[in-house]
Amino acid sequence: MKRWFLTVLLLIPALFRVDVRAGVVGPSQPDEWGFYTYSDNYIINRELKETGYAKLVPGKTYYLSRCIRVDSDMILDATGATLVVYDCAIRNDAGELKKGYDSMANIHIIGGRWKSYNPGGNAGTSFSFTHAKNITLENMDISTSDAEGHGIELVSCKNVTIKNCKVIAQGSGKARSVEESIQIDLATPKTAPYLADRPYLWDGTPCRNITITGCTIKGCRGLCSNYAKNNKKYINRYHDRIVVEKCRITGTRSEALALFNATNVTVRNNTIITKSHRVKDAYSIGCHLAIFGTGKVSAYAKGKNRIEKNTIKGGRQGFNMCSHTRARYGKLVIRNNRLYSKKGEKNALRVAYNAGHKRSAKKIVRSGNKLYQW
């Protein structure tokens, strides 16, 4: 009886995987001659591939000579760890990408202080996700990219949450730079040139259901959803349902928040400030919504956009909504904001006329806003 009971006890861990160390990844250690056989990104990649889960050791420092490559159904918990980045930080797996949102799904990255080995930041993009869905980034401190790169880039993604993160560009950037710390993009030759070796992926898929909440964001531009400029095939594509809440967003050279070719936008309870000196240009607007293509006109016309309870400080305008075509936004609710303009309180809030000489929003609900010069 005792022997049978002991056998059962020994089998339980194997049956139920109760090993609490499973997935824990320590930083690489030198061999007896002081050489490192593997870099830390290799060790993390190996654990993710084998188990789908990697937990870094709090208080330890990891050195990433190359990107961590993630694929579907993976969790990386870097809480309490520091990661020194020499190239990029995280990208889709190098395997075959697919169109639409089908290259990768269900990625969760938690915590970590991610910093560049270079005080001026790394060139290019640090965290890049392409043709993917169901992504969560939370409680991360990202100071990896220089001011001409991107901390986070989402190309053709949907169902993305960025929560309680700091994304801070390093260095000052060029005087007229429009590069953003967080970039929301679509897959086209202009906006995703890194796909040139796989041009079939330039399918123009925009982003959908992007939520950014509780974050601190700073860059030449803070946060921007982009469009395919000068590309007739893709300029009419539009992003749908972008939510920005409880964030502090700063643009040092251009707009703090620019949402181009986007509909069903919610911007609520944020502090949004541009420090751009180009007061005569649109690049100095605090929060800038604009249409550059017609899209499916009904998609814009039926959309509901809410700008509520924000403090927004801009140069030419605090808040500006405009259409550069005959397309029009549907409903704009703008209320209980504190809006500032360097060019006077009359310029703090503007809904411009479109190319058809009509207001860029079909219906405007405006109340409780306070306008200032600063």
mmCIF file of C-alpha atoms in Angstrom:
data_model
loop_
_atom_site.group_PDB
_atom_site.id
_atom_site.type_symbol
_atom_site.label_atom_id
_atom_site.label_comp_id
_atom_site.label_asym_id
_atom_site.label_seq_id
_atom_site.Cartn_x
_atom_site.Cartn_y
_atom_site.Cartn_z
ATOM 1 C CA MET A 1 0.000 0.000 0.000
ATOM 2 C CA LYS A 2 2.774 2.443 0.908
ATOM 3 C CA ARG A 3 4.644 1.635 -2.315
ATOM 4 C CA TRP A 4 1.482 2.301 -4.414
ATOM 5 C CA PHE A 5 0.900 5.623 -2.603
ATOM 6 C CA LEU A 6 4.493 6.772 -3.222
ATOM 7 C CA THR A 7 4.201 5.862 -6.904
ATOM 8 C CA VAL A 8 1.085 8.042 -7.261
ATOM 9 C CA LEU A 9 2.821 10.957 -5.556
ATOM 10 C CA LEU A 10 5.743 10.692 -7.955
ATOM 11 C CA LEU A 11 3.445 10.622 -10.990
ATOM 12 C CA ILE A 12 1.361 13.686 -10.050
ATOM 13 C CA PRO A 13 3.961 16.334 -11.094
ATOM 14 C CA ALA A 14 4.375 14.671 -14.499
ATOM 15 C CA LEU A 15 0.647 14.430 -15.070
ATOM 16 C CA PHE A 16 -0.229 17.963 -14.006
ATOM 17 C CA ARG A 17 2.994 19.904 -14.816
ATOM 18 C CA VAL A 18 3.247 21.477 -11.373
ATOM 19 C CA ASP A 19 6.924 22.339 -11.778
ATOM 20 C CA VAL A 20 6.888 26.027 -10.782
ATOM 21 C CA ARG A 21 10.226 26.574 -12.561
ATOM 22 C CA ALA A 22 8.842 25.674 -15.991
ATOM 23 C CA GLY A 23 9.374 28.586 -18.359
ATOM 24 C CA VAL A 24 11.714 30.523 -16.051
ATOM 25 C CA VAL A 25 14.685 31.821 -18.034
ATOM 26 C CA GLY A 26 17.796 33.151 -16.355
ATOM 27 C CA PRO A 27 20.349 35.278 -18.205
ATOM 28 C CA SER A 28 23.146 33.447 -19.989
ATOM 29 C CA GLN A 29 26.256 32.567 -18.018
ATOM 30 C CA PRO A 30 29.881 32.480 -19.223
ATOM 31 C CA ASP A 31 31.645 29.160 -19.638
ATOM 32 C CA GLU A 32 34.798 28.173 -17.776
ATOM 33 C CA TRP A 33 36.883 30.373 -20.089
ATOM 34 C CA GLY A 34 34.643 33.414 -19.684
ATOM 35 C CA PHE A 35 32.909 33.125 -23.065
ATOM 36 C CA TYR A 36 29.146 33.236 -23.648
ATOM 37 C CA THR A 37 27.894 30.365 -25.799
ATOM 38 C CA TYR A 38 24.439 31.854 -26.386
ATOM 39 C CA SER A 39 23.003 35.374 -26.236
ATOM 40 C CA ASP A 40 19.984 35.964 -24.017
ATOM 41 C CA ASN A 41 17.618 36.461 -26.953
ATOM 42 C CA TYR A 42 18.515 32.938 -28.141
ATOM 43 C CA ILE A 43 17.699 31.452 -24.729
ATOM 44 C CA ILE A 44 14.391 33.350 -24.506
ATOM 45 C CA ASN A 45 13.465 32.345 -28.065
ATOM 46 C CA ARG A 46 14.184 28.705 -27.296
ATOM 47 C CA GLU A 47 11.952 28.695 -24.228
ATOM 48 C CA LEU A 48 9.115 30.420 -26.098
ATOM 49 C CA LYS A 49 9.353 27.901 -28.925
ATOM 50 C CA GLU A 50 9.394 24.922 -26.568
ATOM 51 C CA THR A 51 6.732 25.935 -24.042
ATOM 52 C CA GLY A 52 5.020 29.116 -25.322
ATOM 53 C CA TYR A 53 5.872 30.812 -22.026
ATOM 54 C CA ALA A 54 9.007 32.518 -20.757
ATOM 55 C CA LYS A 55 9.363 34.280 -17.431
ATOM 56 C CA LEU A 56 12.476 36.337 -16.813
ATOM 57 C CA VAL A 57 14.057 36.606 -13.392
ATOM 58 C CA PRO A 58 13.239 39.874 -11.567
ATOM 59 C CA GLY A 59 16.324 41.961 -10.820
ATOM 60 C CA LYS A 60 18.390 40.343 -13.566
ATOM 61 C CA THR A 61 19.712 42.006 -16.730
ATOM 62 C CA TYR A 62 19.406 40.395 -20.169
ATOM 63 C CA TYR A 63 21.344 41.403 -23.282
ATOM 64 C CA LEU A 64 19.571 41.096 -26.640
ATOM 65 C CA SER A 65 21.955 41.071 -29.605
ATOM 66 C CA ARG A 66 19.054 40.236 -31.938
ATOM 67 C CA CYS A 67 15.257 40.368 -31.853
ATOM 68 C CA ILE A 68 13.128 38.073 -29.776
ATOM 69 C CA ARG A 69 10.912 36.366 -32.362
ATOM 70 C CA VAL A 70 7.369 35.705 -31.240
ATOM 71 C CA ASP A 71 4.672 33.532 -32.761
ATOM 72 C CA SER A 72 1.083 32.642 -31.903
ATOM 73 C CA ASP A 73 0.061 31.707 -28.365
ATOM 74 C CA MET A 74 3.113 33.021 -26.552
ATOM 75 C CA ILE A 75 3.533 34.824 -23.235
ATOM 76 C CA LEU A 76 6.673 36.676 -22.211
ATOM 77 C CA ASP A 77 6.716 37.935 -18.617
ATOM 78 C CA ALA A 78 9.659 40.296 -18.077
ATOM 79 C CA THR A 79 8.353 41.842 -14.853
ATOM 80 C CA GLY A 80 11.219 43.263 -12.795
ATOM 81 C CA ALA A 81 13.886 42.440 -15.394
ATOM 82 C CA THR A 82 16.028 44.818 -17.465
ATOM 83 C CA LEU A 83 16.603 44.090 -21.147
ATOM 84 C CA VAL A 84 19.429 45.871 -22.953
ATOM 85 C CA VAL A 85 18.602 46.006 -26.664
ATOM 86 C CA TYR A 86 21.322 46.166 -29.352
ATOM 87 C CA ASP A 87 19.102 45.840 -32.434
ATOM 88 C CA CYS A 88 15.333 45.450 -32.324
ATOM 89 C CA ALA A 89 13.467 44.057 -29.331
ATOM 90 C CA ILE A 90 10.558 41.938 -30.594
ATOM 91 C CA ARG A 91 9.170 41.050 -34.027
ATOM 92 C CA ASN A 92 6.921 38.464 -35.600
ATOM 93 C CA ASP A 93 8.554 35.107 -36.107
ATOM 94 C CA ALA A 94 10.728 35.025 -39.221
ATOM 95 C CA GLY A 95 8.519 32.300 -40.683
ATOM 96 C CA GLU A 96 6.083 32.822 -43.518
ATOM 97 C CA LEU A 97 3.767 35.803 -43.001
ATOM 98 C CA LYS A 98 0.192 35.810 -44.193
ATOM 99 C CA LYS A 99 -2.129 38.545 -45.421
ATOM 100 C CA GLY A 100 -4.893 40.161 -43.389
ATOM 101 C CA TYR A 101 -4.539 39.518 -39.673
ATOM 102 C CA ASP A 102 -3.538 35.868 -39.927
ATOM 103 C CA SER A 103 0.240 35.791 -39.439
ATOM 104 C CA MET A 104 0.107 35.588 -35.659
ATOM 105 C CA ALA A 105 -2.430 35.629 -32.823
ATOM 106 C CA ASN A 106 -2.554 35.693 -29.028
ATOM 107 C CA ILE A 107 0.637 37.392 -27.870
ATOM 108 C CA HIS A 108 1.011 38.761 -24.333
ATOM 109 C CA ILE A 109 4.098 40.672 -23.207
ATOM 110 C CA ILE A 110 4.253 41.847 -19.606
ATOM 111 C CA GLY A 111 6.654 44.199 -17.879
ATOM 112 C CA GLY A 112 10.354 44.758 -18.210
ATOM 113 C CA ARG A 113 12.559 47.786 -18.501
ATOM 114 C CA TRP A 114 13.593 47.736 -22.156
ATOM 115 C CA LYS A 115 16.459 50.099 -22.909
ATOM 116 C CA SER A 116 18.989 50.717 -25.672
ATOM 117 C CA TYR A 117 22.665 49.998 -25.206
ATOM 118 C CA ASN A 118 23.140 53.399 -26.865
ATOM 119 C CA PRO A 119 22.082 56.458 -24.809
ATOM 120 C CA GLY A 120 20.838 58.026 -28.048
ATOM 121 C CA GLY A 121 18.636 55.036 -28.856
ATOM 122 C CA ASN A 122 18.645 52.421 -31.620
ATOM 123 C CA ALA A 123 17.733 53.150 -35.230
ATOM 124 C CA GLY A 124 14.524 51.696 -36.647
ATOM 125 C CA THR A 125 11.622 50.031 -34.850
ATOM 126 C CA SER A 126 11.929 48.198 -31.527
ATOM 127 C CA PHE A 127 8.609 46.339 -31.235
ATOM 128 C CA SER A 128 7.077 45.431 -34.591
ATOM 129 C CA PHE A 129 3.938 43.392 -35.276
ATOM 130 C CA THR A 130 2.714 42.715 -38.823
ATOM 131 C CA HIS A 131 -0.551 41.140 -40.056
ATOM 132 C CA ALA A 132 -1.365 40.010 -36.511
ATOM 133 C CA LYS A 133 -4.200 39.997 -33.978
ATOM 134 C CA ASN A 134 -4.963 39.667 -30.276
ATOM 135 C CA ILE A 135 -1.863 41.342 -28.865
ATOM 136 C CA THR A 136 -1.446 42.751 -25.357
ATOM 137 C CA LEU A 137 1.513 44.806 -24.151
ATOM 138 C CA GLU A 138 1.321 45.913 -20.534
ATOM 139 C CA ASN A 139 3.385 47.465 -17.756
ATOM 140 C CA MET A 140 6.416 47.910 -20.024
ATOM 141 C CA ASP A 141 9.025 50.670 -19.843
ATOM 142 C CA ILE A 142 10.357 51.128 -23.386
ATOM 143 C CA SER A 143 13.228 53.522 -24.099
ATOM 144 C CA THR A 144 14.907 51.720 -26.967
ATOM 145 C CA SER A 145 14.410 53.597 -30.258
ATOM 146 C CA ASP A 146 15.916 56.902 -31.254
ATOM 147 C CA ALA A 147 13.654 59.839 -32.099
ATOM 148 C CA GLU A 148 13.689 58.941 -35.818
ATOM 149 C CA GLY A 149 12.474 55.413 -35.140
ATOM 150 C CA HIS A 150 9.433 53.834 -33.505
ATOM 151 C CA GLY A 151 9.087 52.292 -30.078
ATOM 152 C CA ILE A 152 6.045 50.265 -31.186
ATOM 153 C CA GLU A 153 4.840 49.749 -34.762
ATOM 154 C CA LEU A 154 1.561 48.026 -35.587
ATOM 155 C CA VAL A 155 1.168 47.177 -39.273
ATOM 156 C CA SER A 156 -2.161 45.622 -40.277
ATOM 157 C CA CYS A 157 -3.113 44.506 -36.768
ATOM 158 C CA LYS A 158 -6.406 44.152 -34.918
ATOM 159 C CA ASN A 159 -7.477 43.649 -31.327
ATOM 160 C CA VAL A 160 -4.404 45.235 -29.766
ATOM 161 C CA THR A 161 -4.173 46.595 -26.213
ATOM 162 C CA ILE A 162 -1.235 48.689 -24.991
ATOM 163 C CA LYS A 163 -1.758 49.266 -21.287
ATOM 164 C CA ASN A 164 0.201 51.112 -18.592
ATOM 165 C CA CYS A 165 3.341 51.395 -20.707
ATOM 166 C CA LYS A 166 5.996 54.074 -21.095
ATOM 167 C CA VAL A 167 7.185 54.523 -24.673
ATOM 168 C CA ILE A 168 9.825 57.242 -24.786
ATOM 169 C CA ALA A 169 11.970 58.070 -27.828
ATOM 170 C CA GLN A 170 15.637 58.716 -27.112
ATOM 171 C CA GLY A 171 17.509 61.762 -28.390
ATOM 172 C CA SER A 172 15.987 64.862 -29.954
ATOM 173 C CA GLY A 173 15.354 64.004 -33.613
ATOM 174 C CA LYS A 174 15.494 66.231 -36.666
ATOM 175 C CA ALA A 175 13.981 69.712 -36.458
ATOM 176 C CA ARG A 176 11.096 68.835 -38.818
ATOM 177 C CA SER A 177 10.727 65.165 -37.951
ATOM 178 C CA VAL A 178 7.296 63.521 -38.043
ATOM 179 C CA GLU A 179 8.360 60.117 -36.708
ATOM 180 C CA GLU A 180 6.180 58.740 -33.939
ATOM 181 C CA SER A 181 6.867 56.684 -30.819
ATOM 182 C CA ILE A 182 3.788 54.545 -31.452
ATOM 183 C CA GLN A 183 2.852 54.044 -35.088
ATOM 184 C CA ILE A 184 -0.403 52.527 -36.346
ATOM 185 C CA ASP A 185 -0.018 51.594 -39.989
ATOM 186 C CA LEU A 186 -1.256 49.578 -42.946
ATOM 187 C CA ALA A 187 0.730 47.233 -45.167
ATOM 188 C CA THR A 188 1.770 49.185 -48.271
ATOM 189 C CA PRO A 189 5.091 49.875 -50.024
ATOM 190 C CA LYS A 190 5.193 53.366 -48.502
ATOM 191 C CA THR A 191 4.313 52.434 -44.938
ATOM 192 C CA ALA A 192 5.921 48.966 -44.664
ATOM 193 C CA PRO A 193 9.013 48.997 -46.914
ATOM 194 C CA TYR A 194 10.560 46.134 -44.912
ATOM 195 C CA LEU A 195 8.143 43.792 -46.708
ATOM 196 C CA ALA A 196 9.817 44.438 -50.076
ATOM 197 C CA ASP A 197 11.086 40.845 -50.287
ATOM 198 C CA ARG A 198 7.472 39.620 -49.868
ATOM 199 C CA PRO A 199 5.406 42.148 -51.873
ATOM 200 C CA TYR A 200 2.323 39.927 -51.753
ATOM 201 C CA LEU A 201 1.954 41.158 -48.155
ATOM 202 C CA TRP A 202 1.341 44.726 -49.350
ATOM 203 C CA ASP A 203 -2.407 44.173 -49.271
ATOM 204 C CA GLY A 204 -3.375 47.515 -47.690
ATOM 205 C CA THR A 205 -4.910 45.926 -44.585
ATOM 206 C CA PRO A 206 -5.522 48.704 -42.006
ATOM 207 C CA CYS A 207 -5.660 48.400 -38.224
ATOM 208 C CA ARG A 208 -8.828 47.654 -36.238
ATOM 209 C CA ASN A 209 -9.709 47.792 -32.547
ATOM 210 C CA ILE A 210 -6.588 49.389 -31.091
ATOM 211 C CA THR A 211 -6.772 50.442 -27.417
ATOM 212 C CA ILE A 212 -4.025 52.467 -25.757
ATOM 213 C CA THR A 213 -4.664 53.261 -22.119
ATOM 214 C CA GLY A 214 -2.743 54.562 -19.119
ATOM 215 C CA CYS A 215 0.440 55.135 -21.135
ATOM 216 C CA THR A 216 3.142 57.811 -21.215
ATOM 217 C CA ILE A 217 4.241 58.422 -24.802
ATOM 218 C CA LYS A 218 6.863 60.838 -26.087
ATOM 219 C CA GLY A 219 8.453 61.278 -29.494
ATOM 220 C CA CYS A 220 8.892 63.714 -32.367
ATOM 221 C CA ARG A 221 5.276 62.745 -32.893
ATOM 222 C CA GLY A 222 3.760 60.959 -29.966
ATOM 223 C CA LEU A 223 1.158 58.639 -31.498
ATOM 224 C CA CYS A 224 -0.026 58.489 -35.108
ATOM 225 C CA SER A 225 -2.225 56.388 -37.381
ATOM 226 C CA ASN A 226 -0.852 56.723 -40.897
ATOM 227 C CA TYR A 227 -2.111 56.513 -44.460
ATOM 228 C CA ALA A 228 -0.551 55.589 -47.795
ATOM 229 C CA LYS A 229 0.396 59.012 -49.117
ATOM 230 C CA ASN A 230 0.463 59.431 -52.913
ATOM 231 C CA ASN A 231 -0.726 55.874 -53.452
ATOM 232 C CA LYS A 232 -4.075 55.745 -55.245
ATOM 233 C CA LYS A 233 -4.448 52.025 -54.639
ATOM 234 C CA TYR A 234 -4.351 52.314 -50.858
ATOM 235 C CA ILE A 235 -5.067 55.918 -49.880
ATOM 236 C CA ASN A 236 -8.754 55.142 -49.377
ATOM 237 C CA ARG A 237 -8.116 52.479 -46.731
ATOM 238 C CA TYR A 238 -9.020 53.543 -43.198
ATOM 239 C CA HIS A 239 -8.345 52.436 -39.614
ATOM 240 C CA ASP A 240 -11.368 51.679 -37.434
ATOM 241 C CA ARG A 241 -11.966 51.950 -33.671
ATOM 242 C CA ILE A 242 -8.909 53.480 -32.074
ATOM 243 C CA VAL A 243 -9.264 54.269 -28.355
ATOM 244 C CA VAL A 244 -6.767 56.462 -26.484
ATOM 245 C CA GLU A 245 -7.545 56.936 -22.791
ATOM 246 C CA LYS A 246 -5.795 58.160 -19.635
ATOM 247 C CA CYS A 247 -2.502 58.780 -21.425
ATOM 248 C CA ARG A 248 0.073 61.534 -21.371
ATOM 249 C CA ILE A 249 1.256 62.125 -24.937
ATOM 250 C CA THR A 250 3.971 64.572 -25.978
ATOM 251 C CA GLY A 251 5.143 65.531 -29.452
ATOM 252 C CA THR A 252 8.470 67.354 -29.469
ATOM 253 C CA ARG A 253 8.680 68.214 -33.204
ATOM 254 C CA SER A 254 5.190 67.581 -34.590
ATOM 255 C CA GLU A 255 1.703 66.691 -33.385
ATOM 256 C CA ALA A 256 1.299 64.892 -30.099
ATOM 257 C CA LEU A 257 -1.644 62.810 -31.388
ATOM 258 C CA ALA A 258 -2.408 62.485 -35.098
ATOM 259 C CA LEU A 259 -5.113 60.082 -36.257
ATOM 260 C CA PHE A 260 -5.248 60.051 -40.059
ATOM 261 C CA ASN A 261 -7.766 58.058 -42.105
ATOM 262 C CA ALA A 262 -9.387 56.727 -38.951
ATOM 263 C CA THR A 263 -13.030 56.494 -37.923
ATOM 264 C CA ASN A 264 -14.848 55.617 -34.683
ATOM 265 C CA VAL A 265 -12.123 57.282 -32.658
ATOM 266 C CA THR A 266 -12.324 57.801 -28.886
ATOM 267 C CA VAL A 267 -9.883 60.172 -27.160
ATOM 268 C CA ARG A 268 -10.746 60.546 -23.479
ATOM 269 C CA ASN A 269 -9.105 61.718 -20.224
ATOM 270 C CA ASN A 270 -5.685 62.398 -21.727
ATOM 271 C CA THR A 271 -3.062 65.109 -21.464
ATOM 272 C CA ILE A 272 -1.911 65.838 -25.021
ATOM 273 C CA ILE A 273 0.809 68.428 -25.632
ATOM 274 C CA THR A 274 2.922 69.353 -28.639
ATOM 275 C CA LYS A 275 6.103 71.352 -28.216
ATOM 276 C CA SER A 276 6.493 71.937 -31.947
ATOM 277 C CA HIS A 277 7.746 75.400 -32.870
ATOM 278 C CA ARG A 278 6.083 75.245 -36.317
ATOM 279 C CA VAL A 279 3.100 77.235 -35.104
ATOM 280 C CA LYS A 280 1.925 78.112 -38.630
ATOM 281 C CA ASP A 281 1.852 74.460 -39.713
ATOM 282 C CA ALA A 282 -0.549 71.606 -39.103
ATOM 283 C CA TYR A 283 2.403 69.770 -37.570
ATOM 284 C CA SER A 284 1.967 71.881 -34.441
ATOM 285 C CA ILE A 285 -1.603 70.751 -33.735
ATOM 286 C CA GLY A 286 -2.093 69.025 -30.395
ATOM 287 C CA CYS A 287 -4.734 66.484 -31.482
ATOM 288 C CA HIS A 288 -5.194 66.204 -35.257
ATOM 289 C CA LEU A 289 -7.879 64.127 -37.017
ATOM 290 C CA ALA A 290 -7.812 64.184 -40.819
ATOM 291 C CA ILE A 291 -9.136 62.315 -43.869
ATOM 292 C CA PHE A 292 -6.856 62.064 -46.905
ATOM 293 C CA GLY A 293 -8.873 59.578 -48.955
ATOM 294 C CA THR A 294 -12.520 58.900 -49.611
ATOM 295 C CA GLY A 295 -12.496 55.376 -48.256
ATOM 296 C CA LYS A 296 -15.923 53.860 -48.165
ATOM 297 C CA VAL A 297 -17.568 57.211 -47.664
ATOM 298 C CA SER A 298 -20.327 55.630 -45.599
ATOM 299 C CA ALA A 299 -17.743 54.277 -43.162
ATOM 300 C CA TYR A 300 -16.628 57.784 -42.270
ATOM 301 C CA ALA A 301 -20.151 59.202 -42.438
ATOM 302 C CA LYS A 302 -21.558 56.574 -40.064
ATOM 303 C CA GLY A 303 -18.658 56.781 -37.649
ATOM 304 C CA LYS A 304 -18.883 58.298 -34.169
ATOM 305 C CA ASN A 305 -15.845 60.145 -32.847
ATOM 306 C CA ARG A 306 -15.565 61.233 -29.225
ATOM 307 C CA ILE A 307 -13.093 63.760 -27.814
ATOM 308 C CA GLU A 308 -13.866 64.135 -24.105
ATOM 309 C CA LYS A 309 -12.313 65.336 -20.853
ATOM 310 C CA ASN A 310 -8.851 65.983 -22.276
ATOM 311 C CA THR A 311 -6.291 68.694 -21.759
ATOM 312 C CA ILE A 312 -4.882 69.451 -25.218
ATOM 313 C CA LYS A 313 -2.200 72.032 -25.970
ATOM 314 C CA GLY A 314 -1.181 72.851 -29.531
ATOM 315 C CA GLY A 315 0.440 75.506 -31.666
ATOM 316 C CA ARG A 316 -1.817 76.333 -34.623
ATOM 317 C CA GLN A 317 -4.754 74.550 -32.989
ATOM 318 C CA GLY A 318 -5.325 72.528 -29.876
ATOM 319 C CA PHE A 319 -7.827 70.233 -31.603
ATOM 320 C CA ASN A 320 -8.351 70.150 -35.365
ATOM 321 C CA MET A 321 -10.605 67.954 -37.518
ATOM 322 C CA CYS A 322 -10.493 68.237 -41.292
ATOM 323 C CA SER A 323 -11.090 66.317 -44.500
ATOM 324 C CA HIS A 324 -8.886 66.953 -47.515
ATOM 325 C CA THR A 325 -11.465 65.266 -49.772
ATOM 326 C CA ARG A 326 -15.246 65.338 -50.123
ATOM 327 C CA ALA A 327 -15.588 62.607 -47.512
ATOM 328 C CA ARG A 328 -16.995 63.734 -44.172
ATOM 329 C CA TYR A 329 -16.825 62.382 -40.658
ATOM 330 C CA GLY A 330 -20.167 61.353 -39.218
ATOM 331 C CA LYS A 331 -20.715 62.467 -35.646
ATOM 332 C CA LEU A 332 -18.209 64.384 -33.546
ATOM 333 C CA VAL A 333 -18.817 64.641 -29.822
ATOM 334 C CA ILE A 334 -16.353 67.100 -28.312
ATOM 335 C CA ARG A 335 -17.054 68.127 -24.761
ATOM 336 C CA ASN A 336 -15.551 68.982 -21.395
ATOM 337 C CA ASN A 337 -12.057 69.533 -22.785
ATOM 338 C CA ARG A 338 -9.476 72.169 -21.923
ATOM 339 C CA LEU A 339 -8.069 73.272 -25.279
ATOM 340 C CA TYR A 340 -5.099 75.580 -25.832
ATOM 341 C CA SER A 341 -3.585 77.251 -28.896
ATOM 342 C CA LYS A 342 -0.474 79.363 -29.303
ATOM 343 C CA LYS A 343 -2.463 81.418 -31.822
ATOM 344 C CA GLY A 344 -5.238 82.362 -29.413
ATOM 345 C CA GLU A 345 -8.311 80.807 -27.878
ATOM 346 C CA LYS A 346 -10.311 81.161 -31.126
ATOM 347 C CA ASN A 347 -7.939 78.667 -32.698
ATOM 348 C CA ALA A 348 -8.015 76.196 -29.857
ATOM 349 C CA LEU A 349 -10.869 74.191 -31.439
ATOM 350 C CA ARG A 350 -11.466 73.911 -35.186
ATOM 351 C CA VAL A 351 -13.621 71.720 -37.400
ATOM 352 C CA ALA A 352 -12.577 72.741 -40.898
ATOM 353 C CA TYR A 353 -14.454 72.665 -44.197
ATOM 354 C CA ASN A 354 -13.782 69.757 -46.546
ATOM 355 C CA ALA A 355 -12.978 69.869 -50.258
ATOM 356 C CA GLY A 356 -16.702 70.114 -50.982
ATOM 357 C CA HIS A 357 -17.016 73.262 -48.839
ATOM 358 C CA LYS A 358 -18.939 71.535 -46.087
ATOM 359 C CA ARG A 359 -18.006 71.021 -42.457
ATOM 360 C CA SER A 360 -15.757 67.998 -42.104
ATOM 361 C CA ALA A 361 -18.207 66.470 -39.593
ATOM 362 C CA LYS A 362 -21.885 66.014 -40.476
ATOM 363 C CA LYS A 363 -23.029 66.383 -36.882
ATOM 364 C CA ILE A 364 -21.162 68.155 -34.069
ATOM 365 C CA VAL A 365 -22.101 67.914 -30.395
ATOM 366 C CA ARG A 366 -20.029 70.510 -28.580
ATOM 367 C CA SER A 367 -20.364 71.452 -24.914
ATOM 368 C CA GLY A 368 -18.395 72.260 -21.785
ATOM 369 C CA ASN A 369 -15.115 72.991 -23.565
ATOM 370 C CA LYS A 370 -12.819 75.722 -22.243
ATOM 371 C CA LEU A 371 -10.589 77.479 -24.751
ATOM 372 C CA TYR A 372 -7.326 79.254 -23.949
ATOM 373 C CA GLN A 373 -4.252 80.862 -25.420
ATOM 374 C CA TRP A 374 -0.941 79.636 -24.042
#
